[in-house]
Coordinates of N, CA and C in Angstrom, one line a residue:
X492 N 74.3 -36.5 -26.9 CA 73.8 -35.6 -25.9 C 72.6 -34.9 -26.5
X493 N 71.5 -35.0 -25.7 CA 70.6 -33.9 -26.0 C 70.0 -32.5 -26.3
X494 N 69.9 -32.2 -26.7 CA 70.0 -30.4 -27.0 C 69.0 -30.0 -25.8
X495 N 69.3 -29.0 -25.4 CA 68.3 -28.7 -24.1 C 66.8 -28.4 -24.2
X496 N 65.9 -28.5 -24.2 CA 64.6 -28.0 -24.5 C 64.2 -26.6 -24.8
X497 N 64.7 -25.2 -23.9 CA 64.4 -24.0 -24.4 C 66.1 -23.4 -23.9
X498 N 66.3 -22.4 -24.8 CA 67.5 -22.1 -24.7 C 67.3 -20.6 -23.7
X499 N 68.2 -20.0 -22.9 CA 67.9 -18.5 -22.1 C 68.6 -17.7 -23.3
X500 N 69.8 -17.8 -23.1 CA 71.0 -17.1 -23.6 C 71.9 -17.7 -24.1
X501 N 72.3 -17.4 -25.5 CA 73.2 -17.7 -26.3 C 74.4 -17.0 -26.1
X502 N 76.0 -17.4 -25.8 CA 77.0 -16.7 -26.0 C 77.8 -17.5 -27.1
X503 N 79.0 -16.1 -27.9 CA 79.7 -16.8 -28.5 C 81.0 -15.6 -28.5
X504 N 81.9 -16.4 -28.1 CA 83.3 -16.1 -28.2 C 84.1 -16.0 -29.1
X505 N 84.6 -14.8 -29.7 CA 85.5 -14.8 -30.8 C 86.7 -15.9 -30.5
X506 N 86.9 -16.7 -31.4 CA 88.4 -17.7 -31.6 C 87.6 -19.0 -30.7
X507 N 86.3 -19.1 -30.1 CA 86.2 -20.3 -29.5 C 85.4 -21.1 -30.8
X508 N 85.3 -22.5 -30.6 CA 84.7 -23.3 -32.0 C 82.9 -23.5 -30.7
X509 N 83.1 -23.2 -29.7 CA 82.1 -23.7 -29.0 C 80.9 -22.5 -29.2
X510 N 79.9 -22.6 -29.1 CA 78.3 -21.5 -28.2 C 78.3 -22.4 -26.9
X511 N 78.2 -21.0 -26.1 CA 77.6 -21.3 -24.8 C 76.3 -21.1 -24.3
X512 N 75.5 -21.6 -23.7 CA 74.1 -21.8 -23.5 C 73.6 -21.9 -21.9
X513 N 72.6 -21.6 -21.9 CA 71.6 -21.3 -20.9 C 70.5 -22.1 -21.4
X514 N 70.1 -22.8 -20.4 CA 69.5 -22.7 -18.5 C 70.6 -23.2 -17.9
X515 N 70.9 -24.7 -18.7 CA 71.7 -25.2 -17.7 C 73.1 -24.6 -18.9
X516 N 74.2 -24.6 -18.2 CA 75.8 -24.2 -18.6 C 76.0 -25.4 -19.7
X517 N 75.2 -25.3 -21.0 CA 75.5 -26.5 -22.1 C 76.7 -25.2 -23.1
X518 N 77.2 -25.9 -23.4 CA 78.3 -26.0 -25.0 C 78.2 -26.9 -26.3
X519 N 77.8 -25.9 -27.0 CA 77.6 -26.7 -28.6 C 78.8 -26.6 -29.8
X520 N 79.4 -27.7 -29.7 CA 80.3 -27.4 -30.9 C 79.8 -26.6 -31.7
X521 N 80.4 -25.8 -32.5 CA 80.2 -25.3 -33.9 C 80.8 -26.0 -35.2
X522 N 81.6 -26.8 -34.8 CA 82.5 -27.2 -36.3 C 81.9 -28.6 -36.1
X523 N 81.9 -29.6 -35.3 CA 80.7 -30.7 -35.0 C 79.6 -30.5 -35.3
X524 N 78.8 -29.8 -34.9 CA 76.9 -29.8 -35.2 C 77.0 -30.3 -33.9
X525 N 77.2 -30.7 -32.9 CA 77.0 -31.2 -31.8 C 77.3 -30.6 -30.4
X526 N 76.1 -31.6 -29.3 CA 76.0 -30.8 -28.2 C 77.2 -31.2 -27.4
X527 N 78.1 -30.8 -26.3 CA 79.3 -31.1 -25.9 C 78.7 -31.4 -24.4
X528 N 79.6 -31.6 -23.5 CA 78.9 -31.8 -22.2 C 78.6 -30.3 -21.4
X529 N 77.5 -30.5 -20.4 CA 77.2 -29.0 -19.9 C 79.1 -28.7 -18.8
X530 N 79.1 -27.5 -18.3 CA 79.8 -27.4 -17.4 C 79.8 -27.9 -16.2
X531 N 80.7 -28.8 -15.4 CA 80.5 -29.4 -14.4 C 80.1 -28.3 -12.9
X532 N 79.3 -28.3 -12.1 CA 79.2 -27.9 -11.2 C 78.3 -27.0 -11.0
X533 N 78.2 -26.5 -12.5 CA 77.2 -24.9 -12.9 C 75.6 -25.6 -12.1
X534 N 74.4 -24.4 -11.8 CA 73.3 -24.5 -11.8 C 72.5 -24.4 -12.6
X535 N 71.5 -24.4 -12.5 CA 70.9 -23.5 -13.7 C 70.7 -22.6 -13.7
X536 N 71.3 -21.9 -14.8 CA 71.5 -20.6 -15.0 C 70.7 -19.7 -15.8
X537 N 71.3 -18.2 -16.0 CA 70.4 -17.5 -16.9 C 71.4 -16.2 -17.2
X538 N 71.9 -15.7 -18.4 CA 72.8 -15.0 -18.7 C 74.2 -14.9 -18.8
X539 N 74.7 -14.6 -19.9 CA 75.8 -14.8 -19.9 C 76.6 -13.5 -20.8
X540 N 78.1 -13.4 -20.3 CA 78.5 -12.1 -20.8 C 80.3 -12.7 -20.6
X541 N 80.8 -12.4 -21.6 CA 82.1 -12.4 -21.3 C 82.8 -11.6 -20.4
X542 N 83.8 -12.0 -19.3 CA 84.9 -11.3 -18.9 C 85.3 -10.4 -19.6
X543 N 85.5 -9.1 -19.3 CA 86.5 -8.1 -19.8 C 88.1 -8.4 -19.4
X544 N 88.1 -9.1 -18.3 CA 89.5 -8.9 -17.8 C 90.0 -9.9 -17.7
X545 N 89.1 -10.9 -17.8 CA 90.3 -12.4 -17.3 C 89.6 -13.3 -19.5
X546 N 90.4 -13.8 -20.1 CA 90.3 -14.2 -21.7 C 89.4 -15.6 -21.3
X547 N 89.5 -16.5 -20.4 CA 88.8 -17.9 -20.4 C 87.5 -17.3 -19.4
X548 N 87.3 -16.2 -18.7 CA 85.7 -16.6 -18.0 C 84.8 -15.8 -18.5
X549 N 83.4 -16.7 -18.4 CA 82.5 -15.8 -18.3 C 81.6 -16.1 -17.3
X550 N 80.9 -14.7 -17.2 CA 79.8 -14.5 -16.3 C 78.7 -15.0 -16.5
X551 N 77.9 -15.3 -15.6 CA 76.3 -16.4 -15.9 C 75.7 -16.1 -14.1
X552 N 74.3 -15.3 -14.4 CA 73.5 -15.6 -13.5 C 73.4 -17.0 -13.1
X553 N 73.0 -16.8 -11.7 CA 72.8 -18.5 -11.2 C 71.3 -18.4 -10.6
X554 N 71.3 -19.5 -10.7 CA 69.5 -19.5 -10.4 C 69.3 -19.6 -8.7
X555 N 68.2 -19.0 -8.3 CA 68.1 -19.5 -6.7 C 69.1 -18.6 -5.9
X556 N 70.4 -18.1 -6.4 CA 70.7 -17.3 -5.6 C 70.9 -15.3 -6.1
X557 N 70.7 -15.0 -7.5 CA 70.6 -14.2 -7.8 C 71.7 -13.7 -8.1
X558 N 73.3 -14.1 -8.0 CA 74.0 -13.5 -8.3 C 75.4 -13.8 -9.4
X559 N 76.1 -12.8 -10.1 CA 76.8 -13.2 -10.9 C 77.7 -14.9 -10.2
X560 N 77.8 -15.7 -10.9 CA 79.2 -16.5 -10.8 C 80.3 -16.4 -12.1
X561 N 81.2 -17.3 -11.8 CA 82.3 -17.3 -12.3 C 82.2 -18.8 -13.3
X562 N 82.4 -19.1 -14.6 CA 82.6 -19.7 -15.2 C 84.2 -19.9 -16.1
X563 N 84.9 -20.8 -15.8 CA 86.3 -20.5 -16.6 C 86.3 -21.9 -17.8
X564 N 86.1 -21.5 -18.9 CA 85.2 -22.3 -20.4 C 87.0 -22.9 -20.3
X565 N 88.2 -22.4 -20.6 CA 89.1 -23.2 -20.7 C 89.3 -24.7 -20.1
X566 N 88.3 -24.8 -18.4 CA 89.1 -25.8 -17.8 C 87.9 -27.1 -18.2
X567 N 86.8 -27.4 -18.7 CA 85.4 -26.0 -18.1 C 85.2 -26.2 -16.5
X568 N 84.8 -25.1 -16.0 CA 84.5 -25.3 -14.6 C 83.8 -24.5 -13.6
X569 N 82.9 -24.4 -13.4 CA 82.7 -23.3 -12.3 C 83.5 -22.6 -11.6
X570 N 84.0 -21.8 -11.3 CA 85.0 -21.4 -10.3 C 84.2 -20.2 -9.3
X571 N 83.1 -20.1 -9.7 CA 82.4 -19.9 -8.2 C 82.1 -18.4 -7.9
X572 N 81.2 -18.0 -6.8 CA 80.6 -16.8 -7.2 C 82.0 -15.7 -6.4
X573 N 81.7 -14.2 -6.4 CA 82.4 -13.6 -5.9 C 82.4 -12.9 -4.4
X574 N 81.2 -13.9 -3.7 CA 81.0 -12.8 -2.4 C 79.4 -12.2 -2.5
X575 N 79.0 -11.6 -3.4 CA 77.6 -11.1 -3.5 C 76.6 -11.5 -2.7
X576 N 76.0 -10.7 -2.1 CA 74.7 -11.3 -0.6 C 73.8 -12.2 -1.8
X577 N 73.4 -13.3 -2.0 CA 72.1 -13.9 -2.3 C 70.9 -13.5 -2.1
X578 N 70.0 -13.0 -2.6 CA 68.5 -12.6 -2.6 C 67.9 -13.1 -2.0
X579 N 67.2 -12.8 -1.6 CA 65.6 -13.4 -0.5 C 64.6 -14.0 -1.3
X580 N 64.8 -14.5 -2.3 CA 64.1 -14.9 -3.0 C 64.6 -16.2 -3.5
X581 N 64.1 -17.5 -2.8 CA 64.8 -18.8 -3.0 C 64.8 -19.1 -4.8
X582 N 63.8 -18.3 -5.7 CA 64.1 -19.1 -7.3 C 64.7 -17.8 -8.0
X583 N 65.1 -16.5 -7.0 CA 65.7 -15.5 -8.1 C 66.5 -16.0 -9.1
X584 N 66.2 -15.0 -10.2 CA 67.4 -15.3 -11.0 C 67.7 -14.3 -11.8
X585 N 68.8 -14.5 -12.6 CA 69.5 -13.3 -13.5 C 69.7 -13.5 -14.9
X586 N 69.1 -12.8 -15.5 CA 68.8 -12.9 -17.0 C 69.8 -12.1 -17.9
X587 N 69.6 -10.8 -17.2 CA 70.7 -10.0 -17.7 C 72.1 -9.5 -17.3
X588 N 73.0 -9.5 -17.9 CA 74.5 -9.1 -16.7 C 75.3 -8.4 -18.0
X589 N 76.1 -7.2 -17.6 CA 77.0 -6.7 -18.3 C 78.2 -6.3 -17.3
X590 N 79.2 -6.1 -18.0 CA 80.2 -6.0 -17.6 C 81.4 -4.6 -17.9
X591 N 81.9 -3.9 -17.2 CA 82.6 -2.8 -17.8 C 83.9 -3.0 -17.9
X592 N 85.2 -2.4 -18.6 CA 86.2 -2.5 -19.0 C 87.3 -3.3 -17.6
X593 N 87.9 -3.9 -17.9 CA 88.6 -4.6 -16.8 C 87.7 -5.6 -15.3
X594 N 86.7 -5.1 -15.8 CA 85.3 -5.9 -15.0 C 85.4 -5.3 -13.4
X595 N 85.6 -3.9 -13.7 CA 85.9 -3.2 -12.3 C 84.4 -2.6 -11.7
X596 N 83.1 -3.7 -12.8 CA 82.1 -2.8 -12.0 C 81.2 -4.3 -13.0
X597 N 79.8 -4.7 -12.3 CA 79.2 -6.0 -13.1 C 77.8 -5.3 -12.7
X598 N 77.0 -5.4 -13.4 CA 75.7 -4.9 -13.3 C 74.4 -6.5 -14.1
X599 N 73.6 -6.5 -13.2 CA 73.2 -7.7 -13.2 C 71.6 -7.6 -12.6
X600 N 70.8 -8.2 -13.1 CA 68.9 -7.8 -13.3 C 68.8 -9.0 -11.9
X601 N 68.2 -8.9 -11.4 CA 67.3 -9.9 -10.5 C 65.9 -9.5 -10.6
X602 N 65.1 -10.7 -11.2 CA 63.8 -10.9 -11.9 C 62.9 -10.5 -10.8
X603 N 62.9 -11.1 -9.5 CA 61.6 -11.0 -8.5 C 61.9 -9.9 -7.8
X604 N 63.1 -9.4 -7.8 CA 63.1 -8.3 -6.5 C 63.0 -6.8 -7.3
X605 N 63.3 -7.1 -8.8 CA 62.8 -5.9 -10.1 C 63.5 -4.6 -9.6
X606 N 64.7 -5.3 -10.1 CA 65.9 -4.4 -9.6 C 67.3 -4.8 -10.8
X607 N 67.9 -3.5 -10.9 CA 69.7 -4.2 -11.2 C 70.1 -3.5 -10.2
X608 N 71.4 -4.6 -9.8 CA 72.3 -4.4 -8.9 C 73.6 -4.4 -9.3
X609 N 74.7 -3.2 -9.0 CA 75.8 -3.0 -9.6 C 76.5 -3.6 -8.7
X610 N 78.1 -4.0 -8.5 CA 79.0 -4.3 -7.9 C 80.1 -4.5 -8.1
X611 N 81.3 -4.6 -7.1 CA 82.6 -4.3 -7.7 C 82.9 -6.0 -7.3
X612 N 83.1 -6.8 -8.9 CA 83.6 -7.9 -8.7 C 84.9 -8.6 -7.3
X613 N 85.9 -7.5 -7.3 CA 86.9 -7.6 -6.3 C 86.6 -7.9 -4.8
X614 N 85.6 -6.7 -4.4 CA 85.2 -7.2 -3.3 C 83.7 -7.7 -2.8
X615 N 83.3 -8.4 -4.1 CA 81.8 -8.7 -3.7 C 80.8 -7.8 -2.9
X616 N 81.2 -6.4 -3.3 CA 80.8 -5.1 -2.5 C 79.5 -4.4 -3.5
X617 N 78.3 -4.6 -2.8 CA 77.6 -4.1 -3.6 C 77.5 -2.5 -3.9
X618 N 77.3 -1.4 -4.7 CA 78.0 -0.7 -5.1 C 76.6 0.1 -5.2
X619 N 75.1 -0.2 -5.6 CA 74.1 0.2 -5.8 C 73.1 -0.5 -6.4
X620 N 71.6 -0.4 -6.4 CA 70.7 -0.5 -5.6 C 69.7 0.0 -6.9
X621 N 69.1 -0.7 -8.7 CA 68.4 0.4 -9.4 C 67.2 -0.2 -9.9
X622 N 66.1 -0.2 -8.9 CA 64.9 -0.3 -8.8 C 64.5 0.3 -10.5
X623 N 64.2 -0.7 -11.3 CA 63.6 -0.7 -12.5 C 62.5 -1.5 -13.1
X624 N 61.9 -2.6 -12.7 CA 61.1 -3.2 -13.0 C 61.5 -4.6 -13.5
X625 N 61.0 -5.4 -14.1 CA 61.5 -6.5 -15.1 C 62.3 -5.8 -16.4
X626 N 63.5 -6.3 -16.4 CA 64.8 -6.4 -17.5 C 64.9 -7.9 -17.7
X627 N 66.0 -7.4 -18.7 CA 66.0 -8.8 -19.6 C 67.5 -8.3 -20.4
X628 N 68.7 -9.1 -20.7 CA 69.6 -8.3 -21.2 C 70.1 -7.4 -21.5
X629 N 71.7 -7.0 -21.4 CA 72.2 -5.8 -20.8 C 73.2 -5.5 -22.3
X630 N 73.4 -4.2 -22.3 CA 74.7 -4.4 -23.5 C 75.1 -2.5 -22.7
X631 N 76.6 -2.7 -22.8 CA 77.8 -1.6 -22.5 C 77.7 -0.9 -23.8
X632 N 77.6 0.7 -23.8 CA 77.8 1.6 -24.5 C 79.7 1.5 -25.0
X633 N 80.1 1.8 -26.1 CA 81.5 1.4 -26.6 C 82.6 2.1 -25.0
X634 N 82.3 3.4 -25.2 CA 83.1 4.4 -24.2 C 82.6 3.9 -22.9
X635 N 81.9 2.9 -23.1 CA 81.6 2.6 -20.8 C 81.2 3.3 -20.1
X636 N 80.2 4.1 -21.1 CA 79.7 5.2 -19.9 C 78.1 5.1 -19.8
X637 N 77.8 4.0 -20.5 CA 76.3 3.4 -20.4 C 75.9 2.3 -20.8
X638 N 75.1 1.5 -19.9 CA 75.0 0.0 -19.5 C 73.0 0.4 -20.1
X639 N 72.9 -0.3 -21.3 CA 71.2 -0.2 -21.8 C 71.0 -1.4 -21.5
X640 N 69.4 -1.2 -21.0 CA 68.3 -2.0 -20.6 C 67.2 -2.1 -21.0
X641 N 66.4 -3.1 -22.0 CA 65.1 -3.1 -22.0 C 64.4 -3.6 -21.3
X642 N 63.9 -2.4 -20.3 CA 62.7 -2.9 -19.5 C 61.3 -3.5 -20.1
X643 N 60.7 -4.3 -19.7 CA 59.5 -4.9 -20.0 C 58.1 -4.9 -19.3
X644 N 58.1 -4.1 -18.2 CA 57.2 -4.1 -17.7 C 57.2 -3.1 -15.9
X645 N 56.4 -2.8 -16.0 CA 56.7 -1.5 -14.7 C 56.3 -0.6 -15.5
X646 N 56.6 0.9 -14.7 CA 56.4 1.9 -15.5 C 57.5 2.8 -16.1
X647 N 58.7 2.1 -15.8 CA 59.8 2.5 -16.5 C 59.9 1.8 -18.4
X648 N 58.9 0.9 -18.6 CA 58.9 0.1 -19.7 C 59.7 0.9 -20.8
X649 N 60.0 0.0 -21.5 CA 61.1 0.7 -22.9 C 62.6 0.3 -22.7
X650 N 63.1 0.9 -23.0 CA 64.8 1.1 -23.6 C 65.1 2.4 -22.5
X651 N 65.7 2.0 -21.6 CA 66.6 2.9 -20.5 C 68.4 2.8 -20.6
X652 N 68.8 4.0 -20.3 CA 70.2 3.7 -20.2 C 70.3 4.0 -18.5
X653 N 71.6 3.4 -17.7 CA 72.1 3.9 -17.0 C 73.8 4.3 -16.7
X654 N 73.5 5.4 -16.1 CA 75.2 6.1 -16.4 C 76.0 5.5 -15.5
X655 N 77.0 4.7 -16.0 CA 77.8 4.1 -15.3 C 78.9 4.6 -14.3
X656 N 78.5 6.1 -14.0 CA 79.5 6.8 -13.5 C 78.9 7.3 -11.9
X657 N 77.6 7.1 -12.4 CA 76.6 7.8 -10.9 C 75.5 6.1 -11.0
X658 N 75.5 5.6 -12.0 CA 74.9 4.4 -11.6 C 73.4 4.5 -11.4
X659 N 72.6 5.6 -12.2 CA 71.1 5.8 -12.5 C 70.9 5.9 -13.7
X660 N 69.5 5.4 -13.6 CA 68.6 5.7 -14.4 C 69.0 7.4 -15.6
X661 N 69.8 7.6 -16.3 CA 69.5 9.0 -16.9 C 69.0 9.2 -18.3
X662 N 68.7 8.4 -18.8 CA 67.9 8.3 -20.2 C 67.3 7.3 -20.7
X663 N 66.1 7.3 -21.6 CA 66.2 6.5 -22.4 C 66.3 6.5 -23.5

């Protein structure tokens, strides 16, 4: 198998021997040196973040529709997105996605509409709406009370936090 040409996003799972990889849903052994087959079903994607709540899935932007899906690495398999409206934007995609404790809230970048959109995994209920410019991965504050963003461009540019309790912009 061939190694992919440019890589988006690297994940790696404590206790797994695999890295998971972006554009398309590839897996690299780690104890082999070798590439393993991509995930059956996945798109091409962009981001990736472990499940807080379920031990086999993770999260990965999907390309073209802009919203989190579902990946379960045990089976491997797509298991599909959760409900989320799709973007107006036939090549959107998601670069960055984080996730909060029990995955009772997913916060996730869409590139062209230069925005993160929060939502409650359960009911594919979008939750809010945070007009920031181009982002690019996401990482949870330990206590969950802040989801940081490096923005890249706009005039929000820099290192922004948002409070995961009111779901804005409150520092950078």
């Amino acid at each position: 198998v061939l190694a992919p040409l440019t890589l988006g996003s690297v994940l790696c799972v404590p206790g797994d021997s695999l890295l998971y990889a972006t554009p398309v849903f590839d897996r690299f052994d780690r104890v082999a040196l070798e590439w393993v087959s991509e995930v059956p079903d996945t798109r091409r994607t962009h981001g990736l973040v472990p499940s807080r709540a379920e031990a086999d899935v993770i999260w990965t932007g999907e390309w073209g529709a802009g919203v989190p899906v579902k990946v379960d690495r045990s089976i491997p398999a797509r298991i599909g997105p959760v409900g989320f409206p799709v973007s107006a934007y036939d090549d959107e995609f998601t670069s960055g996605l984080a996730v909060l404790e029990d995955d009772r809230k997913i916060y996730w970048e869409r590139h062209w509409e230069r925005q993160i959109l929060v939502g409650d995994p359960a009911t594919g209920e979008i939750l809010s709406h945070i007009p920031i410019g181009i982002a690019s991965n996401m990482v949870v504050s330990r206590d969950d009370r802040y989801v940081y963003v490096p923005v890249w461009s706009g005039s929000l540019y820099g290192l922004r936090a948002i409070d995961t309790e009111i779901d804005e912009i409150t520092r950078a």
